[in-house]
Amino acid sequence: MKTLFKLSRTTKIMLAVFLISISVSCKDKKTQKDQPKQLDQIEELENEESFAGSSKRKDICQLITEEDVRGVFSLSDNVEIKQKKNRSSSCSYDWEATGKKFERYTVLLNFAKGKKRTNSQIDKIWKNQNSTVYKNRELQKVSGVGDKATWSNLGGGQLRVSSDGFIFYVSHSVMVMPGKDKPNDTKAMIDKAKKLAKLVINRV
């Protein structure tokens, strides 16, 4: 009788484990069924509200080319320009100038994360960025390019442009060694960034 009791108890335990496994399996199937819908909702929310990070574009290095950089900055063929594409989310060009001081120049293009947006969405993102990303960044309005644009000292110098439902950034920075006499011709930097931004707008 004692052995029979033990067997009966073991059977009960096995039955309980079996029932639990069925319950978990059913729950997993429901979770898997709902997962695509949840991912779609998350993606939709990110597309509408998020601006952090950068959108991936296969043509990112075709929107500003090496030839464009040479033309805008009046660089001869003797100046070596290094192009770098970062996971299709940004494209940068680096070159150096030597003289009394060593100078390294960088131009970088990237787009705000997300797909094409409405004017109201752009305005909301723009206002949010102004109070967060560009707070204390010497933000100033720039005319004559895109639907609206601003310049800030973010990353050494950045032109932010809104055009046809997209927000993109043309960054232009200069590193000088030693760094005391860093070039600070903001107007010239803005003018060059505007020329590059207009090329981007025509090609998007």
PDB file of C-alpha atoms in Angstrom:
ATOM      1  CA  MET A   1       0.000   0.000   0.000  1.00  0.00           C
ATOM      2  CA  LYS A   2       2.860   2.351   0.778  1.00  0.00           C
ATOM      3  CA  THR A   3       4.403   1.799  -2.686  1.00  0.00           C
ATOM      4  CA  LEU A   4       1.041   2.374  -4.364  1.00  0.00           C
ATOM      5  CA  PHE A   5       0.643   5.648  -2.476  1.00  0.00           C
ATOM      6  CA  LYS A   6       4.061   6.848  -3.660  1.00  0.00           C
ATOM      7  CA  LEU A   7       3.203   5.940  -7.253  1.00  0.00           C
ATOM      8  CA  SER A   8      -0.064   7.801  -7.022  1.00  0.00           C
ATOM      9  CA  ARG A   9       1.697  10.902  -5.703  1.00  0.00           C
ATOM     10  CA  THR A  10       4.312  10.750  -8.460  1.00  0.00           C
ATOM     11  CA  THR A  11       1.582  10.463 -11.039  1.00  0.00           C
ATOM     12  CA  LYS A  12      -0.120  13.533  -9.622  1.00  0.00           C
ATOM     13  CA  ILE A  13       3.110  15.523  -9.817  1.00  0.00           C
ATOM     14  CA  MET A  14       3.683  14.465 -13.427  1.00  0.00           C
ATOM     15  CA  LEU A  15       0.115  15.384 -14.281  1.00  0.00           C
ATOM     16  CA  ALA A  16       0.542  18.813 -12.700  1.00  0.00           C
ATOM     17  CA  VAL A  17       3.749  19.451 -14.670  1.00  0.00           C
ATOM     18  CA  PHE A  18       1.975  18.386 -17.871  1.00  0.00           C
ATOM     19  CA  LEU A  19      -0.918  20.771 -17.258  1.00  0.00           C
ATOM     20  CA  ILE A  20       1.455  23.635 -16.489  1.00  0.00           C
ATOM     21  CA  SER A  21       3.411  22.980 -19.695  1.00  0.00           C
ATOM     22  CA  ILE A  22       0.183  23.081 -21.728  1.00  0.00           C
ATOM     23  CA  SER A  23      -0.777  26.368 -20.086  1.00  0.00           C
ATOM     24  CA  VAL A  24       2.623  27.926 -20.814  1.00  0.00           C
ATOM     25  CA  SER A  25       2.528  26.646 -24.397  1.00  0.00           C
ATOM     26  CA  CYS A  26      -0.885  28.217 -25.002  1.00  0.00           C
ATOM     27  CA  LYS A  27       0.287  31.480 -23.469  1.00  0.00           C
ATOM     28  CA  ASP A  28       3.412  31.470 -25.665  1.00  0.00           C
ATOM     29  CA  LYS A  29       1.282  30.969 -28.786  1.00  0.00           C
ATOM     30  CA  LYS A  30      -0.893  33.913 -27.806  1.00  0.00           C
ATOM     31  CA  THR A  31       2.198  36.022 -27.133  1.00  0.00           C
ATOM     32  CA  GLN A  32       3.686  35.091 -30.511  1.00  0.00           C
ATOM     33  CA  LYS A  33       0.388  35.908 -32.205  1.00  0.00           C
ATOM     34  CA  ASP A  34       0.214  39.331 -30.548  1.00  0.00           C
ATOM     35  CA  GLN A  35       3.912  40.133 -31.021  1.00  0.00           C
ATOM     36  CA  PRO A  36       3.725  41.398 -34.642  1.00  0.00           C
ATOM     37  CA  LYS A  37       0.887  43.721 -33.671  1.00  0.00           C
ATOM     38  CA  GLN A  38       2.880  45.043 -30.702  1.00  0.00           C
ATOM     39  CA  LEU A  39       5.971  45.565 -32.854  1.00  0.00           C
ATOM     40  CA  ASP A  40       3.881  47.450 -35.411  1.00  0.00           C
ATOM     41  CA  GLN A  41       2.536  49.710 -32.655  1.00  0.00           C
ATOM     42  CA  ILE A  42       6.027  50.354 -31.297  1.00  0.00           C
ATOM     43  CA  GLU A  43       7.346  51.118 -34.783  1.00  0.00           C
ATOM     44  CA  GLU A  44       4.430  53.438 -35.466  1.00  0.00           C
ATOM     45  CA  LEU A  45       5.031  55.282 -32.193  1.00  0.00           C
ATOM     46  CA  GLU A  46       8.736  55.651 -32.926  1.00  0.00           C
ATOM     47  CA  ASN A  47       8.077  56.928 -36.438  1.00  0.00           C
ATOM     48  CA  GLU A  48       5.696  59.587 -35.166  1.00  0.00           C
ATOM     49  CA  GLU A  49       7.394  60.727 -31.991  1.00  0.00           C
ATOM     50  CA  SER A  50      11.048  59.748 -32.010  1.00  0.00           C
ATOM     51  CA  PHE A  51      13.851  61.842 -33.447  1.00  0.00           C
ATOM     52  CA  ALA A  52      16.814  60.390 -31.585  1.00  0.00           C
ATOM     53  CA  GLY A  53      19.373  58.492 -33.591  1.00  0.00           C
ATOM     54  CA  SER A  54      19.660  58.475 -37.352  1.00  0.00           C
ATOM     55  CA  SER A  55      17.630  57.021 -40.183  1.00  0.00           C
ATOM     56  CA  LYS A  56      19.384  54.529 -42.417  1.00  0.00           C
ATOM     57  CA  ARG A  57      19.647  55.532 -46.069  1.00  0.00           C
ATOM     58  CA  LYS A  58      21.468  53.511 -48.701  1.00  0.00           C
ATOM     59  CA  ASP A  59      22.035  56.721 -50.665  1.00  0.00           C
ATOM     60  CA  ILE A  60      23.429  58.715 -47.724  1.00  0.00           C
ATOM     61  CA  CYS A  61      26.857  59.185 -49.370  1.00  0.00           C
ATOM     62  CA  GLN A  62      25.266  60.111 -52.689  1.00  0.00           C
ATOM     63  CA  LEU A  63      23.455  63.090 -51.170  1.00  0.00           C
ATOM     64  CA  ILE A  64      26.776  64.782 -50.397  1.00  0.00           C
ATOM     65  CA  THR A  65      29.697  63.501 -52.452  1.00  0.00           C
ATOM     66  CA  GLU A  66      33.445  63.987 -52.290  1.00  0.00           C
ATOM     67  CA  GLU A  67      33.218  66.217 -55.365  1.00  0.00           C
ATOM     68  CA  ASP A  68      30.661  68.391 -53.562  1.00  0.00           C
ATOM     69  CA  VAL A  69      32.996  68.815 -50.598  1.00  0.00           C
ATOM     70  CA  ARG A  70      35.934  69.712 -52.840  1.00  0.00           C
ATOM     71  CA  GLY A  71      33.853  72.286 -54.663  1.00  0.00           C
ATOM     72  CA  VAL A  72      32.296  73.955 -51.623  1.00  0.00           C
ATOM     73  CA  PHE A  73      35.583  74.112 -49.684  1.00  0.00           C
ATOM     74  CA  SER A  74      37.766  74.840 -52.743  1.00  0.00           C
ATOM     75  CA  LEU A  75      40.016  71.828 -52.152  1.00  0.00           C
ATOM     76  CA  SER A  76      42.545  70.801 -54.783  1.00  0.00           C
ATOM     77  CA  ASP A  77      43.008  67.234 -55.973  1.00  0.00           C
ATOM     78  CA  ASN A  78      46.171  67.079 -53.867  1.00  0.00           C
ATOM     79  CA  VAL A  79      44.105  67.146 -50.674  1.00  0.00           C
ATOM     80  CA  GLU A  80      43.207  63.633 -49.563  1.00  0.00           C
ATOM     81  CA  ILE A  81      39.589  63.290 -48.430  1.00  0.00           C
ATOM     82  CA  LYS A  82      38.563  60.251 -46.420  1.00  0.00           C
ATOM     83  CA  GLN A  83      34.956  59.141 -46.720  1.00  0.00           C
ATOM     84  CA  LYS A  84      33.305  57.127 -43.973  1.00  0.00           C
ATOM     85  CA  LYS A  85      29.847  55.541 -44.091  1.00  0.00           C
ATOM     86  CA  ASN A  86      28.504  54.497 -40.702  1.00  0.00           C
ATOM     87  CA  ARG A  87      25.946  51.674 -41.099  1.00  0.00           C
ATOM     88  CA  SER A  88      24.104  53.680 -43.761  1.00  0.00           C
ATOM     89  CA  SER A  89      23.008  56.156 -41.063  1.00  0.00           C
ATOM     90  CA  SER A  90      25.637  58.849 -41.653  1.00  0.00           C
ATOM     91  CA  CYS A  91      28.282  59.854 -44.160  1.00  0.00           C
ATOM     92  CA  SER A  92      31.337  61.894 -43.248  1.00  0.00           C
ATOM     93  CA  TYR A  93      34.312  63.416 -45.035  1.00  0.00           C
ATOM     94  CA  ASP A  94      37.614  64.203 -43.287  1.00  0.00           C
ATOM     95  CA  TRP A  95      40.634  66.065 -44.580  1.00  0.00           C
ATOM     96  CA  GLU A  96      43.677  67.781 -43.135  1.00  0.00           C
ATOM     97  CA  ALA A  97      45.533  71.021 -43.679  1.00  0.00           C
ATOM     98  CA  THR A  98      49.052  71.711 -42.468  1.00  0.00           C
ATOM     99  CA  GLY A  99      50.672  75.069 -41.898  1.00  0.00           C
ATOM    100  CA  LYS A 100      51.648  76.848 -38.732  1.00  0.00           C
ATOM    101  CA  LYS A 101      49.044  74.659 -37.079  1.00  0.00           C
ATOM    102  CA  PHE A 102      47.580  71.250 -37.858  1.00  0.00           C
ATOM    103  CA  GLU A 103      43.903  71.482 -38.832  1.00  0.00           C
ATOM    104  CA  ARG A 104      41.462  68.654 -39.393  1.00  0.00           C
ATOM    105  CA  TYR A 105      38.111  69.308 -41.059  1.00  0.00           C
ATOM    106  CA  THR A 106      35.017  67.135 -40.928  1.00  0.00           C
ATOM    107  CA  VAL A 107      31.701  67.318 -42.760  1.00  0.00           C
ATOM    108  CA  LEU A 108      28.982  64.884 -41.700  1.00  0.00           C
ATOM    109  CA  LEU A 109      25.454  64.264 -42.985  1.00  0.00           C
ATOM    110  CA  ASN A 110      22.698  62.356 -41.191  1.00  0.00           C
ATOM    111  CA  PHE A 111      18.897  62.313 -41.085  1.00  0.00           C
ATOM    112  CA  ALA A 112      16.640  62.350 -38.038  1.00  0.00           C
ATOM    113  CA  LYS A 113      15.261  58.930 -37.151  1.00  0.00           C
ATOM    114  CA  GLY A 114      11.910  58.034 -38.686  1.00  0.00           C
ATOM    115  CA  LYS A 115      10.068  58.290 -41.963  1.00  0.00           C
ATOM    116  CA  LYS A 116       8.560  61.304 -43.713  1.00  0.00           C
ATOM    117  CA  ARG A 117       6.474  63.410 -41.311  1.00  0.00           C
ATOM    118  CA  THR A 118       3.651  65.923 -41.455  1.00  0.00           C
ATOM    119  CA  ASN A 119       4.204  69.623 -40.782  1.00  0.00           C
ATOM    120  CA  SER A 120       2.637  69.325 -37.323  1.00  0.00           C
ATOM    121  CA  GLN A 121       4.948  66.435 -36.440  1.00  0.00           C
ATOM    122  CA  ILE A 122       7.952  68.389 -37.685  1.00  0.00           C
ATOM    123  CA  ASP A 123       6.936  71.407 -35.597  1.00  0.00           C
ATOM    124  CA  LYS A 124       6.553  69.245 -32.489  1.00  0.00           C
ATOM    125  CA  ILE A 125       9.953  67.612 -32.948  1.00  0.00           C
ATOM    126  CA  TRP A 126      11.581  70.960 -33.776  1.00  0.00           C
ATOM    127  CA  LYS A 127      10.248  72.563 -30.604  1.00  0.00           C
ATOM    128  CA  ASN A 128      11.258  69.566 -28.506  1.00  0.00           C
ATOM    129  CA  GLN A 129      14.783  69.619 -29.901  1.00  0.00           C
ATOM    130  CA  ASN A 130      15.100  73.342 -29.235  1.00  0.00           C
ATOM    131  CA  SER A 131      14.417  72.834 -25.528  1.00  0.00           C
ATOM    132  CA  THR A 132      16.571  69.715 -25.139  1.00  0.00           C
ATOM    133  CA  VAL A 133      19.250  68.949 -27.722  1.00  0.00           C
ATOM    134  CA  TYR A 134      19.976  72.572 -28.622  1.00  0.00           C
ATOM    135  CA  LYS A 135      19.500  74.150 -25.229  1.00  0.00           C
ATOM    136  CA  ASN A 136      22.550  76.316 -24.463  1.00  0.00           C
ATOM    137  CA  ARG A 137      23.962  75.614 -27.948  1.00  0.00           C
ATOM    138  CA  GLU A 138      23.871  79.188 -29.305  1.00  0.00           C
ATOM    139  CA  LEU A 139      20.943  78.309 -31.558  1.00  0.00           C
ATOM    140  CA  GLN A 140      20.177  80.782 -34.343  1.00  0.00           C
ATOM    141  CA  LYS A 141      17.737  80.781 -37.245  1.00  0.00           C
ATOM    142  CA  VAL A 142      19.116  80.416 -40.759  1.00  0.00           C
ATOM    143  CA  SER A 143      17.221  81.603 -43.831  1.00  0.00           C
ATOM    144  CA  GLY A 144      17.449  80.624 -47.477  1.00  0.00           C
ATOM    145  CA  VAL A 145      17.518  76.839 -47.157  1.00  0.00           C
ATOM    146  CA  GLY A 146      14.724  74.284 -46.746  1.00  0.00           C
ATOM    147  CA  ASP A 147      11.393  74.967 -45.056  1.00  0.00           C
ATOM    148  CA  LYS A 148      13.257  76.151 -41.966  1.00  0.00           C
ATOM    149  CA  ALA A 149      16.763  75.809 -40.604  1.00  0.00           C
ATOM    150  CA  THR A 150      18.939  76.622 -37.605  1.00  0.00           C
ATOM    151  CA  TRP A 151      22.629  76.720 -36.796  1.00  0.00           C
ATOM    152  CA  SER A 152      24.140  75.702 -33.465  1.00  0.00           C
ATOM    153  CA  ASN A 153      27.583  75.030 -32.030  1.00  0.00           C
ATOM    154  CA  LEU A 154      26.696  71.377 -31.427  1.00  0.00           C
ATOM    155  CA  GLY A 155      29.664  69.191 -32.343  1.00  0.00           C
ATOM    156  CA  GLY A 156      31.638  72.224 -33.438  1.00  0.00           C
ATOM    157  CA  GLY A 157      28.926  73.472 -35.798  1.00  0.00           C
ATOM    158  CA  GLN A 158      25.702  71.992 -37.136  1.00  0.00           C
ATOM    159  CA  LEU A 159      23.061  73.103 -39.625  1.00  0.00           C
ATOM    160  CA  ARG A 160      19.660  71.542 -38.932  1.00  0.00           C
ATOM    161  CA  VAL A 161      17.261  71.626 -41.871  1.00  0.00           C
ATOM    162  CA  SER A 162      13.589  70.744 -42.291  1.00  0.00           C
ATOM    163  CA  SER A 163      12.553  70.072 -45.880  1.00  0.00           C
ATOM    164  CA  ASP A 164       9.561  68.257 -47.372  1.00  0.00           C
ATOM    165  CA  GLY A 165       8.786  66.219 -44.245  1.00  0.00           C
ATOM    166  CA  PHE A 166      12.375  65.327 -43.363  1.00  0.00           C
ATOM    167  CA  ILE A 167      14.862  66.701 -40.843  1.00  0.00           C
ATOM    168  CA  PHE A 168      18.541  66.343 -41.629  1.00  0.00           C
ATOM    169  CA  TYR A 169      21.798  67.680 -40.247  1.00  0.00           C
ATOM    170  CA  VAL A 170      24.940  68.936 -41.943  1.00  0.00           C
ATOM    171  CA  SER A 171      27.718  69.139 -39.361  1.00  0.00           C
ATOM    172  CA  HIS A 172      30.926  71.037 -40.054  1.00  0.00           C
ATOM    173  CA  SER A 173      33.708  70.990 -37.483  1.00  0.00           C
ATOM    174  CA  VAL A 174      37.354  72.036 -37.365  1.00  0.00           C
ATOM    175  CA  MET A 175      39.967  70.613 -35.009  1.00  0.00           C
ATOM    176  CA  VAL A 176      43.145  72.641 -34.519  1.00  0.00           C
ATOM    177  CA  MET A 177      46.317  71.472 -32.763  1.00  0.00           C
ATOM    178  CA  PRO A 178      47.235  73.184 -30.555  1.00  0.00           C
ATOM    179  CA  GLY A 179      43.675  74.335 -30.101  1.00  0.00           C
ATOM    180  CA  LYS A 180      43.939  77.953 -28.943  1.00  0.00           C
ATOM    181  CA  ASP A 181      43.596  79.706 -32.290  1.00  0.00           C
ATOM    182  CA  LYS A 182      40.644  77.714 -33.600  1.00  0.00           C
ATOM    183  CA  PRO A 183      38.981  79.281 -36.682  1.00  0.00           C
ATOM    184  CA  ASN A 184      35.713  80.854 -35.613  1.00  0.00           C
ATOM    185  CA  ASP A 185      34.229  82.266 -38.804  1.00  0.00           C
ATOM    186  CA  THR A 186      30.678  81.150 -38.073  1.00  0.00           C
ATOM    187  CA  LYS A 187      29.189  82.914 -41.090  1.00  0.00           C
ATOM    188  CA  ALA A 188      31.546  81.130 -43.489  1.00  0.00           C
ATOM    189  CA  MET A 189      30.773  77.790 -41.840  1.00  0.00           C
ATOM    190  CA  ILE A 190      27.025  78.411 -42.163  1.00  0.00           C
ATOM    191  CA  ASP A 191      27.332  79.462 -45.808  1.00  0.00           C
ATOM    192  CA  LYS A 192      29.237  76.288 -46.696  1.00  0.00           C
ATOM    193  CA  ALA A 193      26.800  74.084 -44.776  1.00  0.00           C
ATOM    194  CA  LYS A 194      23.891  75.773 -46.588  1.00  0.00           C
ATOM    195  CA  LYS A 195      25.422  75.026 -49.989  1.00  0.00           C
ATOM    196  CA  LEU A 196      25.757  71.363 -49.061  1.00  0.00           C
ATOM    197  CA  ALA A 197      22.235  71.258 -47.607  1.00  0.00           C
ATOM    198  CA  LYS A 198      20.758  72.605 -50.853  1.00  0.00           C
ATOM    199  CA  LEU A 199      22.438  69.769 -52.732  1.00  0.00           C
ATOM    200  CA  VAL A 200      20.874  67.286 -50.319  1.00  0.00           C
ATOM    201  CA  ILE A 201      17.410  68.798 -50.810  1.00  0.00           C
ATOM    202  CA  ASN A 202      17.698  68.555 -54.592  1.00  0.00           C
ATOM    203  CA  ARG A 203      18.696  64.887 -54.389  1.00  0.00           C
ATOM    204  CA  VAL A 204      16.345  63.484 -51.763  1.00  0.00           C
TER     205      VAL A 204
END
